[in-house]
Short mmCIF file of C-alpha atoms (C1' of nucleotides) in Angstrom, two decimals:
data_model
loop_
_atom_site.label_atom_id
_atom_site.label_comp_id
_atom_site.label_asym_id
_atom_site.label_seq_id
_atom_site.Cartn_x
_atom_site.Cartn_y
_atom_site.Cartn_z
CA MET A 1 -14.31 10.83 -11.77
CA ALA A 2 -16.97 12.13 -13.95
CA ARG A 3 -16.58 14.34 -17.38
CA ILE A 4 -18.73 16.23 -20.02
CA ALA A 5 -16.53 14.95 -23.12
CA GLY A 6 -14.78 17.03 -25.20
CA SER A 7 -14.26 19.73 -22.68
CA SER A 8 -11.93 22.16 -21.26
CA GLY A 9 -8.11 23.20 -20.12
CA PRO A 10 -7.53 24.62 -17.38
CA ARG A 11 -10.35 22.78 -15.56
CA THR A 12 -8.10 20.29 -16.21
CA GLU A 13 -5.36 20.92 -15.37
CA GLU A 14 -6.73 21.90 -11.85
CA ALA A 15 -8.15 18.75 -11.58
CA ILE A 16 -4.96 16.59 -12.40
CA ARG A 17 -3.52 18.46 -10.15
CA ARG A 18 -5.74 18.12 -7.09
CA ALA A 19 -6.26 14.51 -8.14
CA GLY A 20 -2.21 13.99 -8.66
CA LEU A 21 -1.81 15.43 -4.98
CA ALA A 22 -4.31 12.75 -3.37
CA LEU A 23 -2.72 9.90 -4.77
CA ILE A 24 0.77 10.93 -4.19
CA ALA A 25 -0.07 11.58 -0.28
CA THR A 26 -2.05 8.48 -0.32
CA HIS A 27 0.00 5.73 -2.05
CA GLY A 28 3.31 7.40 -2.90
CA TYR A 29 4.71 9.05 -6.50
CA ALA A 30 5.97 5.68 -7.57
CA ALA A 31 2.99 3.62 -6.86
CA MET A 32 0.88 6.23 -8.92
CA SER A 33 0.25 5.12 -12.38
CA LEU A 34 -0.88 7.62 -14.84
CA ARG A 35 -3.62 5.23 -15.94
CA GLN A 36 -4.54 5.61 -12.38
CA LEU A 37 -4.52 9.17 -11.91
CA ALA A 38 -6.13 9.60 -15.71
CA ALA A 39 -8.96 7.56 -14.56
CA GLU A 40 -9.29 9.60 -11.28
CA VAL A 41 -9.38 13.15 -13.53
CA GLY A 42 -11.58 11.54 -16.14
CA ILE A 43 -9.88 11.54 -18.94
CA GLN A 44 -7.15 8.97 -20.90
CA GLN A 45 -3.84 8.43 -19.92
CA GLY A 46 -2.13 9.64 -23.47
CA SER A 47 -4.02 13.38 -22.55
CA LEU A 48 -2.03 13.71 -19.45
CA TYR A 49 0.92 14.88 -21.87
CA ASN A 50 -0.71 17.62 -22.82
CA TYR A 51 -0.38 19.35 -19.32
CA PHE A 52 3.21 18.05 -18.37
CA ARG A 53 6.07 15.88 -20.38
CA ASN A 54 6.95 13.51 -18.12
CA LYS A 55 6.17 12.31 -14.56
CA GLN A 56 8.98 13.48 -12.58
CA GLU A 57 7.80 16.86 -14.28
CA PHE A 58 4.88 16.62 -12.81
CA LEU A 59 6.12 16.21 -9.75
CA PHE A 60 8.58 18.44 -9.60
CA ASP A 61 5.70 21.13 -10.68
CA LEU A 62 3.55 20.14 -7.95
CA ILE A 63 6.71 20.30 -5.26
CA ARG A 64 8.14 23.08 -6.35
CA GLY A 65 4.83 25.58 -6.84
CA HIS A 66 4.32 24.37 -3.19
CA MET A 67 7.77 25.68 -1.65
CA LEU A 68 7.15 28.48 -3.49
CA ASP A 69 3.60 29.57 -1.95
CA LEU A 70 5.05 28.42 1.41
CA HIS A 71 7.75 30.73 1.28
CA ALA A 72 5.25 33.72 0.01
CA ALA A 73 3.18 32.94 2.71
CA LEU A 74 5.42 32.79 5.24
CA ASP A 75 7.25 35.97 4.79
CA ALA A 76 3.78 37.97 4.47
CA ALA A 77 3.07 35.85 7.74
CA LEU A 78 6.34 36.52 9.82
CA LEU A 79 6.65 39.55 12.19
CA PRO A 80 9.76 41.11 10.89
CA ASP A 81 10.72 42.42 14.39
CA GLY A 82 9.61 42.18 18.21
CA SER A 83 10.70 39.51 20.85
CA ALA A 84 12.17 36.84 19.85
CA GLU A 85 8.98 35.11 21.74
CA ALA A 86 6.28 37.09 19.58
CA ARG A 87 8.45 35.87 16.74
CA LEU A 88 8.16 32.31 17.27
CA THR A 89 4.43 32.36 18.47
CA ARG A 90 3.80 34.09 15.10
CA PHE A 91 5.80 31.30 13.16
CA THR A 92 4.26 28.38 15.03
CA GLU A 93 0.98 29.72 14.39
CA PHE A 94 1.90 29.89 10.70
CA HIS A 95 2.69 26.88 10.57
CA VAL A 96 -0.13 24.88 12.52
CA ALA A 97 -2.72 26.57 10.04
CA TYR A 98 -0.77 26.09 6.77
CA HIS A 99 -0.40 22.46 7.68
CA VAL A 100 -3.77 22.26 8.93
CA GLU A 101 -5.13 23.42 5.32
CA ARG A 102 -2.63 21.87 3.26
CA PRO A 103 -1.78 18.80 4.53
CA GLN A 104 -1.37 17.09 1.44
CA GLU A 105 1.00 19.32 -0.33
CA VAL A 106 3.04 19.23 2.90
CA PHE A 107 3.11 15.92 3.89
CA ILE A 108 4.58 15.34 -0.32
CA CYS A 109 7.03 18.14 0.03
CA TYR A 110 9.00 15.79 2.62
CA SER A 111 7.97 12.67 1.75
CA GLU A 112 8.72 12.58 -1.85
CA LEU A 113 12.04 14.64 -1.99
CA ARG A 114 13.18 11.02 -2.20
CA SER A 115 11.75 10.40 -5.80
CA LEU A 116 13.31 13.69 -7.17
CA GLU A 117 15.75 13.75 -9.65
CA PRO A 118 18.84 15.12 -8.86
CA ASP A 119 18.90 18.73 -9.99
CA ASN A 120 15.26 19.15 -9.01
CA LEU A 121 16.01 17.84 -5.48
CA ALA A 122 19.07 20.07 -5.26
CA ALA A 123 16.34 22.85 -6.20
CA VAL A 124 13.73 22.13 -3.42
CA VAL A 125 16.18 21.57 -0.86
CA ALA A 126 17.85 25.00 -1.63
CA MET A 127 14.59 26.36 -0.50
CA ARG A 128 14.18 24.19 2.03
CA ARG A 129 17.20 25.68 3.38
CA ASP A 130 16.15 28.91 3.29
CA TYR A 131 12.72 27.80 5.32
CA GLU A 132 15.02 26.04 8.33
CA ARG A 133 17.17 29.82 8.31
CA LYS A 134 14.08 31.74 9.11
CA LEU A 135 13.19 29.61 12.12
CA GLY A 136 16.71 29.55 13.32
CA ASP A 137 17.34 33.21 13.08
CA ILE A 138 14.64 33.70 15.42
CA LEU A 139 16.09 30.49 17.69
CA ASP A 140 19.37 32.38 17.88
CA HIS A 141 18.41 36.33 18.40
CA GLY A 142 16.12 34.68 21.25
CA CYS A 143 19.21 33.19 23.01
CA ALA A 144 21.15 36.15 22.55
CA THR A 145 18.53 38.17 24.43
CA GLY A 146 18.47 35.69 26.89
CA GLU A 147 14.35 34.41 26.01
CA PHE A 148 15.53 31.15 25.33
CA GLY A 149 17.74 28.88 26.72
CA LEU A 150 18.37 26.36 23.98
CA ALA A 151 21.32 24.16 24.15
CA ASP A 152 21.68 23.77 20.43
CA THR A 153 19.55 25.81 18.23
CA ARG A 154 20.47 24.03 14.43
CA MET A 155 18.92 20.54 16.58
CA ALA A 156 15.81 22.91 18.18
CA THR A 157 15.05 24.05 14.58
CA LEU A 158 15.12 20.32 13.56
CA ALA A 159 13.21 19.21 16.31
CA ILE A 160 10.48 22.01 16.06
CA LEU A 161 10.23 21.58 12.13
CA ALA A 162 9.62 17.76 12.54
CA MET A 163 7.27 18.43 15.19
CA LEU A 164 4.99 21.04 13.65
CA SER A 165 5.14 18.98 10.45
CA GLY A 166 4.18 16.03 11.92
CA ILE A 167 1.12 17.24 12.01
CA CYS A 168 0.21 16.67 8.75
CA THR A 169 0.59 12.70 8.80
CA TRP A 170 -2.32 12.44 11.62
CA TYR A 171 -4.88 15.67 11.18
CA LYS A 172 -8.31 15.15 10.02
CA PRO A 173 -10.59 17.93 9.33
CA GLU A 174 -13.30 16.26 11.43
CA GLY A 175 -11.27 15.89 14.56
CA ARG A 176 -11.29 17.08 18.10
CA LEU A 177 -9.66 20.15 18.14
CA SER A 178 -9.85 22.92 16.02
CA THR A 179 -7.62 24.94 14.27
CA THR A 180 -7.36 27.59 16.69
CA ALA A 181 -7.00 24.91 19.85
CA LEU A 182 -4.04 23.46 17.33
CA GLN A 183 -2.36 26.79 17.59
CA GLU A 184 -2.77 27.34 21.39
CA ILE A 185 -1.51 23.89 22.12
CA PHE A 186 1.90 23.90 19.67
CA THR A 187 2.55 27.86 20.62
CA GLY A 188 2.25 26.75 24.17
CA MET A 189 4.94 23.41 23.35
CA VAL A 190 7.69 25.12 21.50
CA LEU A 191 7.85 27.73 23.31
CA ALA A 192 8.37 25.82 26.47
CA LEU A 193 10.88 23.99 24.22
CA ALA A 194 12.55 27.31 23.59
CA ARG A 195 12.77 29.05 26.93
CA GLY A 196 14.21 25.62 27.96
CA GLY A 197 14.65 25.66 31.84
CA GLU A 198 17.01 23.87 34.23
CA PRO A 199 19.83 21.51 32.14
CA ALA A 200 18.08 18.14 32.43
CA ALA A 201 21.52 16.59 32.89
CA ALA A 202 21.75 14.12 35.99
CA ALA A 203 18.16 14.47 36.01
CA VAL A 204 18.18 10.99 36.09
CA PRO A 205 21.39 8.07 37.04
CA ALA A 206 23.61 8.31 33.70
CA ARG A 207 22.54 4.99 31.58
CA ARG A 208 22.68 6.37 28.10
CA ARG A 209 23.56 3.81 25.98
CA GLY A 210 23.36 -0.04 28.04
CA ALA A 211 20.51 -1.98 27.51
CA LEU A 212 19.70 -0.50 24.21
CA ARG A 213 18.49 -3.80 21.95
CA ALA A 214 16.31 -6.96 24.12
CA GLY A 215 19.31 -9.13 23.95
CA ALA A 216 22.58 -7.43 22.78
CA ALA A 217 24.38 -4.68 23.08
CA MET B 1 27.64 -6.52 -4.87
CA ALA B 2 30.17 -9.90 -4.97
CA ARG B 3 29.36 -13.39 -4.43
CA ILE B 4 31.03 -16.63 -4.01
CA ALA B 5 28.94 -19.29 -6.50
CA GLY B 6 26.48 -22.16 -5.12
CA SER B 7 26.66 -20.59 -1.86
CA SER B 8 24.84 -19.90 1.20
CA GLY B 9 21.82 -19.59 3.18
CA PRO B 10 21.38 -17.62 6.11
CA ARG B 11 24.01 -15.21 4.79
CA THR B 12 22.10 -14.69 1.81
CA GLU B 13 19.21 -13.95 3.92
CA GLU B 14 20.97 -11.26 6.02
CA ALA B 15 22.21 -9.87 2.89
CA ILE B 16 18.55 -9.47 1.42
CA ARG B 17 17.45 -7.87 4.27
CA ARG B 18 20.09 -5.45 4.60
CA ALA B 19 20.21 -4.70 1.20
CA GLY B 20 16.70 -4.44 1.10
CA LEU B 21 16.77 -1.88 3.96
CA ALA B 22 18.94 0.37 2.26
CA LEU B 23 16.80 0.25 -0.89
CA ILE B 24 13.60 1.13 0.79
CA ALA B 25 14.67 3.45 2.99
CA THR B 26 16.93 5.20 -0.04
CA HIS B 27 14.41 4.51 -3.01
CA GLY B 28 10.99 3.59 -1.42
CA TYR B 29 9.41 0.11 -1.43
CA ALA B 30 6.99 0.72 -4.37
CA ALA B 31 10.36 2.38 -6.36
CA MET B 32 12.38 -1.00 -5.40
CA SER B 33 12.45 -3.62 -7.90
CA LEU B 34 13.22 -7.36 -6.95
CA ARG B 35 16.10 -7.30 -9.94
CA GLN B 36 17.45 -4.22 -8.13
CA LEU B 37 17.50 -6.01 -4.88
CA ALA B 38 19.02 -9.19 -6.80
CA ALA B 39 21.47 -7.46 -7.83
CA GLU B 40 22.64 -5.80 -4.82
CA VAL B 41 22.87 -8.90 -3.17
CA GLY B 42 24.49 -10.91 -5.42
CA ILE B 43 22.13 -13.50 -6.85
CA GLN B 44 19.79 -13.72 -9.55
CA GLN B 45 15.93 -12.38 -9.23
CA GLY B 46 14.21 -15.44 -9.46
CA SER B 47 16.22 -16.87 -6.35
CA LEU B 48 14.63 -14.44 -3.91
CA TYR B 49 11.72 -16.21 -3.77
CA ASN B 50 13.64 -18.91 -1.46
CA TYR B 51 13.34 -16.20 0.73
CA PHE B 52 10.09 -14.35 1.16
CA ARG B 53 6.65 -15.44 -0.81
CA ASN B 54 6.16 -12.35 -2.59
CA LYS B 55 7.79 -8.60 -2.43
CA GLN B 56 4.61 -7.58 -0.05
CA GLU B 57 5.46 -10.18 2.79
CA PHE B 58 9.40 -9.01 2.50
CA LEU B 59 8.37 -5.58 3.37
CA PHE B 60 6.25 -6.56 6.33
CA ASP B 61 8.43 -9.10 7.46
CA LEU B 62 10.95 -6.23 7.79
CA ILE B 63 8.59 -3.57 9.12
CA ARG B 64 7.37 -6.32 11.86
CA GLY B 65 10.68 -7.65 13.06
CA HIS B 66 11.35 -4.37 13.67
CA MET B 67 8.85 -3.00 15.39
CA LEU B 68 9.08 -6.08 17.78
CA ASP B 69 12.81 -5.41 18.43
CA LEU B 70 11.73 -1.95 19.12
CA HIS B 71 8.95 -3.00 22.10
CA ALA B 72 11.21 -5.20 23.43
CA ALA B 73 14.06 -2.82 23.54
CA LEU B 74 12.03 -0.30 25.21
CA ASP B 75 10.32 -2.23 27.91
CA ALA B 76 14.27 -3.20 28.57
CA ALA B 77 14.92 0.10 28.63
CA LEU B 78 12.03 2.12 30.52
CA LEU B 79 12.09 2.82 34.15
CA PRO B 80 9.05 0.60 36.13
CA ASP B 81 8.48 3.59 38.37
CA GLY B 82 10.32 6.51 39.82
CA SER B 83 9.53 10.07 38.67
CA ALA B 84 7.90 11.30 35.73
CA GLU B 85 11.08 13.38 34.94
CA ALA B 86 13.27 10.12 35.61
CA ARG B 87 11.07 7.72 33.40
CA LEU B 88 10.45 10.81 30.28
CA THR B 89 14.71 11.20 30.67
CA ARG B 90 14.88 7.65 29.69
CA PHE B 91 12.51 7.25 27.17
CA THR B 92 13.96 10.19 25.46
CA GLU B 93 17.60 8.72 25.72
CA PHE B 94 16.36 5.00 24.77
CA HIS B 95 14.23 7.04 21.88
CA VAL B 96 16.95 9.00 20.59
CA ALA B 97 19.77 6.10 20.93
CA TYR B 98 17.87 3.56 19.15
CA HIS B 99 16.75 6.32 15.99
CA VAL B 100 21.02 7.21 16.04
CA GLU B 101 21.74 3.39 15.67
CA ARG B 102 18.72 1.61 13.27
CA PRO B 103 17.71 4.74 11.48
CA GLN B 104 16.77 2.86 8.15
CA GLU B 105 14.69 0.73 9.83
CA VAL B 106 12.73 3.18 12.21
CA PHE B 107 12.34 5.31 9.01
CA ILE B 108 10.95 2.54 6.70
CA CYS B 109 8.63 1.92 9.86
CA TYR B 110 6.87 5.39 9.64
CA SER B 111 7.15 5.72 5.63
CA GLU B 112 6.03 2.67 3.88
CA LEU B 113 3.10 2.01 6.38
CA ARG B 114 1.47 3.13 3.06
CA SER B 115 2.40 0.45 1.40
CA LEU B 116 1.36 -2.29 3.30
CA GLU B 117 -1.76 -4.33 2.52
CA PRO B 118 -4.71 -3.52 4.79
CA ASP B 119 -4.45 -6.37 7.32
CA ASN B 120 -1.10 -6.15 7.66
CA LEU B 121 -1.03 -2.14 8.30
CA ALA B 122 -3.75 -3.31 10.82
CA ALA B 123 -1.29 -5.39 13.09
CA VAL B 124 1.56 -2.57 12.57
CA VAL B 125 -0.91 -0.30 13.57
CA ALA B 126 -1.89 -1.85 16.69
CA MET B 127 1.96 -2.25 17.58
CA ARG B 128 2.44 1.59 17.09
CA ARG B 129 -0.33 2.37 19.48
CA ASP B 130 1.21 0.43 22.11
CA TYR B 131 4.37 2.19 21.53
CA GLU B 132 2.70 5.55 21.92
CA ARG B 133 0.85 5.02 24.95
CA LYS B 134 3.87 4.21 26.71
CA LEU B 135 5.01 7.85 25.90
CA GLY B 136 1.27 8.77 26.99
CA ASP B 137 1.02 6.60 30.19
CA ILE B 138 4.52 8.64 31.32
CA LEU B 139 3.06 12.19 30.37
CA ASP B 140 -0.41 11.51 32.03
CA HIS B 141 1.43 10.62 35.50
CA GLY B 142 3.82 13.87 35.17
CA CYS B 143 0.84 16.17 34.67
CA ALA B 144 -0.89 14.31 37.60
CA THR B 145 1.66 15.00 39.62
CA GLY B 146 2.55 18.02 38.65
CA GLU B 147 5.49 17.90 37.62
CA PHE B 148 4.53 18.44 33.69
CA GLY B 149 1.97 20.89 32.48
CA LEU B 150 1.23 19.81 29.49
CA ALA B 151 -2.20 21.28 27.40
CA ASP B 152 -2.95 18.14 26.07
CA THR B 153 -1.02 15.47 26.79
CA ARG B 154 -2.30 13.61 23.47
CA MET B 155 -0.74 15.87 21.06
CA ALA B 156 2.36 16.31 23.71
CA THR B 157 2.72 12.43 22.73
CA LEU B 158 2.56 12.74 19.04
CA ALA B 159 4.81 15.97 19.04
CA ILE B 160 7.19 14.01 20.83
CA LEU B 161 7.29 11.47 18.71
CA ALA B 162 7.13 13.14 15.79
CA MET B 163 10.53 15.79 17.09
CA LEU B 164 12.57 12.18 18.12
CA SER B 165 11.74 10.37 14.89
CA GLY B 166 12.85 13.09 13.13
CA ILE B 167 15.90 12.32 13.74
CA CYS B 168 16.42 9.70 11.27
CA THR B 169 15.79 11.62 8.23
CA TRP B 170 19.27 13.75 9.26
CA TYR B 171 21.31 11.78 11.30
CA LYS B 172 24.55 11.07 9.81
CA PRO B 173 27.17 8.82 12.20
CA GLU B 174 29.89 11.42 10.62
CA GLY B 175 27.98 14.26 11.99
CA ARG B 176 28.84 17.18 14.20
CA LEU B 177 27.51 15.58 17.76
CA SER B 178 27.68 12.52 19.45
CA THR B 179 24.93 9.84 20.44
CA THR B 180 25.42 11.06 24.27
CA ALA B 181 25.56 14.65 23.14
CA LEU B 182 22.31 14.33 20.78
CA GLN B 183 21.00 12.45 23.88
CA GLU B 184 21.18 15.48 25.83
CA ILE B 185 20.35 18.11 23.90
CA PHE B 186 16.95 16.43 23.00
CA THR B 187 16.27 14.98 26.76
CA GLY B 188 16.62 18.94 27.46
CA MET B 189 14.33 19.93 24.73
CA VAL B 190 11.67 17.10 25.82
CA LEU B 191 11.53 17.78 29.75
CA ALA B 192 11.37 21.76 28.99
CA LEU B 193 8.33 21.22 26.40
CA ALA B 194 6.58 18.59 29.26
CA ARG B 195 7.23 20.95 32.21
CA GLY B 196 5.60 23.63 30.29
CA GLY B 197 5.31 27.33 31.62
CA GLU B 198 3.35 29.56 31.54
CA PRO B 199 0.46 29.49 29.26
CA ALA B 200 1.68 30.83 25.97
CA ALA B 201 -1.62 32.52 24.88
CA ALA B 202 -2.03 36.43 24.37
CA ALA B 203 2.17 36.32 24.36
CA VAL B 204 1.33 38.12 20.60
CA PRO B 205 -1.99 40.16 19.39
CA ALA B 206 -4.34 37.35 18.38
CA ARG B 207 -3.91 36.97 14.60
CA ARG B 208 -4.41 33.28 14.24
CA ARG B 209 -5.53 33.24 10.83
CA GLY B 210 -5.29 35.80 8.96
CA ALA B 211 -2.44 36.36 6.07
CA LEU B 212 -2.02 32.87 5.31
CA ARG B 213 -1.94 32.60 2.15
CA ALA B 214 0.45 35.45 -0.11
CA GLY B 215 -2.21 36.60 -1.83
CA ALA B 216 -5.66 34.66 -1.17
CA ALA B 217 -7.52 34.30 2.62
"C1'" DG C 1 -7.57 18.79 -26.39
"C1'" DT C 2 -9.00 14.41 -26.34
"C1'" DC C 3 -9.03 10.27 -27.78
"C1'" DT C 4 -7.24 5.33 -29.61
"C1'" DA C 5 -3.98 2.47 -30.56
"C1'" DT C 6 0.66 1.07 -29.86
"C1'" DA C 7 5.76 0.99 -28.89
"C1'" DA C 8 9.55 -0.61 -25.87
"C1'" DT C 9 10.41 -1.56 -21.49
"C1'" DA C 10 10.31 -3.14 -16.80
"C1'" DC C 11 7.23 -5.61 -13.10
"C1'" DG C 12 6.50 -9.82 -10.17
"C1'" DA C 13 6.06 -13.88 -9.98
"C1'" DT C 14 6.97 -19.18 -11.56
"C1'" DA C 15 8.82 -23.61 -14.03
"C1'" DG C 16 12.19 -26.63 -13.97
"C1'" DA C 17 17.62 -27.75 -14.39
"C1'" DC C 18 21.14 -28.41 -11.86
"C1'" DG D 1 19.72 -23.19 -2.99
"C1'" DT D 2 20.92 -20.91 -7.14
"C1'" DC D 3 20.58 -20.89 -11.97
"C1'" DT D 4 18.09 -19.72 -16.72
"C1'" DA D 5 14.23 -19.07 -19.30
"C1'" DT D 6 9.51 -17.13 -19.20
"C1'" DC D 7 4.81 -15.81 -18.56
"C1'" DG D 8 1.66 -12.29 -18.33
"C1'" DT D 9 0.92 -8.03 -17.12
"C1'" DA D 10 1.82 -3.18 -15.99
"C1'" DT D 11 4.57 0.69 -16.68
"C1'" DT D 12 5.78 5.31 -19.51
"C1'" DA D 13 5.95 7.93 -23.45
"C1'" DT D 14 4.88 8.70 -27.97
"C1'" DA D 15 1.74 9.03 -32.95
"C1'" DG D 16 -2.01 10.39 -35.45
"C1'" DA D 17 -6.81 10.89 -35.89
"C1'" DC D 18 -10.58 13.79 -35.07
#
DNA sequence: GTCTATAATACGATAGAC
DNA sequence: GTCTATCGTATTATAGAC
């Protein structure tokens, strides 16, 4: 918000990045004006164009940069082999810690895909697919060895990622639970989910669709 | 997109609602212009103001209306008593079916809370809390009876809701799985998660935080 | 690299005729 | 209830001085 006049370069770039992350995470890309962003950094709106060619490029750089970080960090953290349970545990611990450390970046990577122009979107979606694949491989492996009992590994992949990514929507550093506690709790839930159990079918009388709306069908 | 000139009232209202849902779900509230909305309906932009006082009121009506529907439908679907497993099964089946039937509404209720002005947001958040409470009660009950083995029912509530709500981000009617199949798969995963299992701790050597970033700490 | 100034356009919202 | 027309403002992006 404050600024020593006439200054900087890399410092300004980092300040823009941080302010942009916060503004987009809070209000959304479309709702963030460049005047607002510039004011947050402490420069004039036109000066932003020394750091990107247009607003869309700024968003894409943020998202793409974060996806690259995420992939590199995941690859460094994952166990190359071992039991499926051990690999899934490591995946979950990584995911929780990463979401806790960088909730804004993670959130934007989900919520602002809609704001990317087609070419940019395609690039990000491809990276996202790779990421899902890494979890899917662990689940497939566990089902093959009998460690896991999943009815549908693709659905389990999406379910686990949604569950873990949800963290960045409610996590606050000052909250009740430490990162380690969150890792234990979520690892427990993810492993239980993956291990499965007796099929739940017929645990309750079949009534799969009726009474869905209050009044209508 | 087309329109018989000079016409309607309730028909226009419903058309605006439907077009607004689709536009907001696709592009987001801030990115949707009223000119765009009017064009989709086939009227002029100024005519929209016969149906709401301003853009914010339109969003709030959409979200609030849907939350009321959701609550009424859930109350009609839930089992008032029975085993925790049966109640959780019913909750999950309901949630899946509802997300499959009305993915746009559900999605907006999550993604556009940020676009609500403070008073409107407070009203919606209160309704959301009630909803979470209903799942939380089932989980608490199951833990008390020993049916479930959850380390933290609040985290489990958020995890299960995130997992189920994720459906509306990828579901397509023409997809591989029927609603019934999705209900069975997700019921199985949610029940397995709730039942828990032996604590997962120490399933893998402790390494909860190291090597999170690719290069840095 | 930052500033001021501004172009060109789009926005939400209103007024008044029909 | 819908239209046309427009007000006042905000937007992204550019040009040129320092």
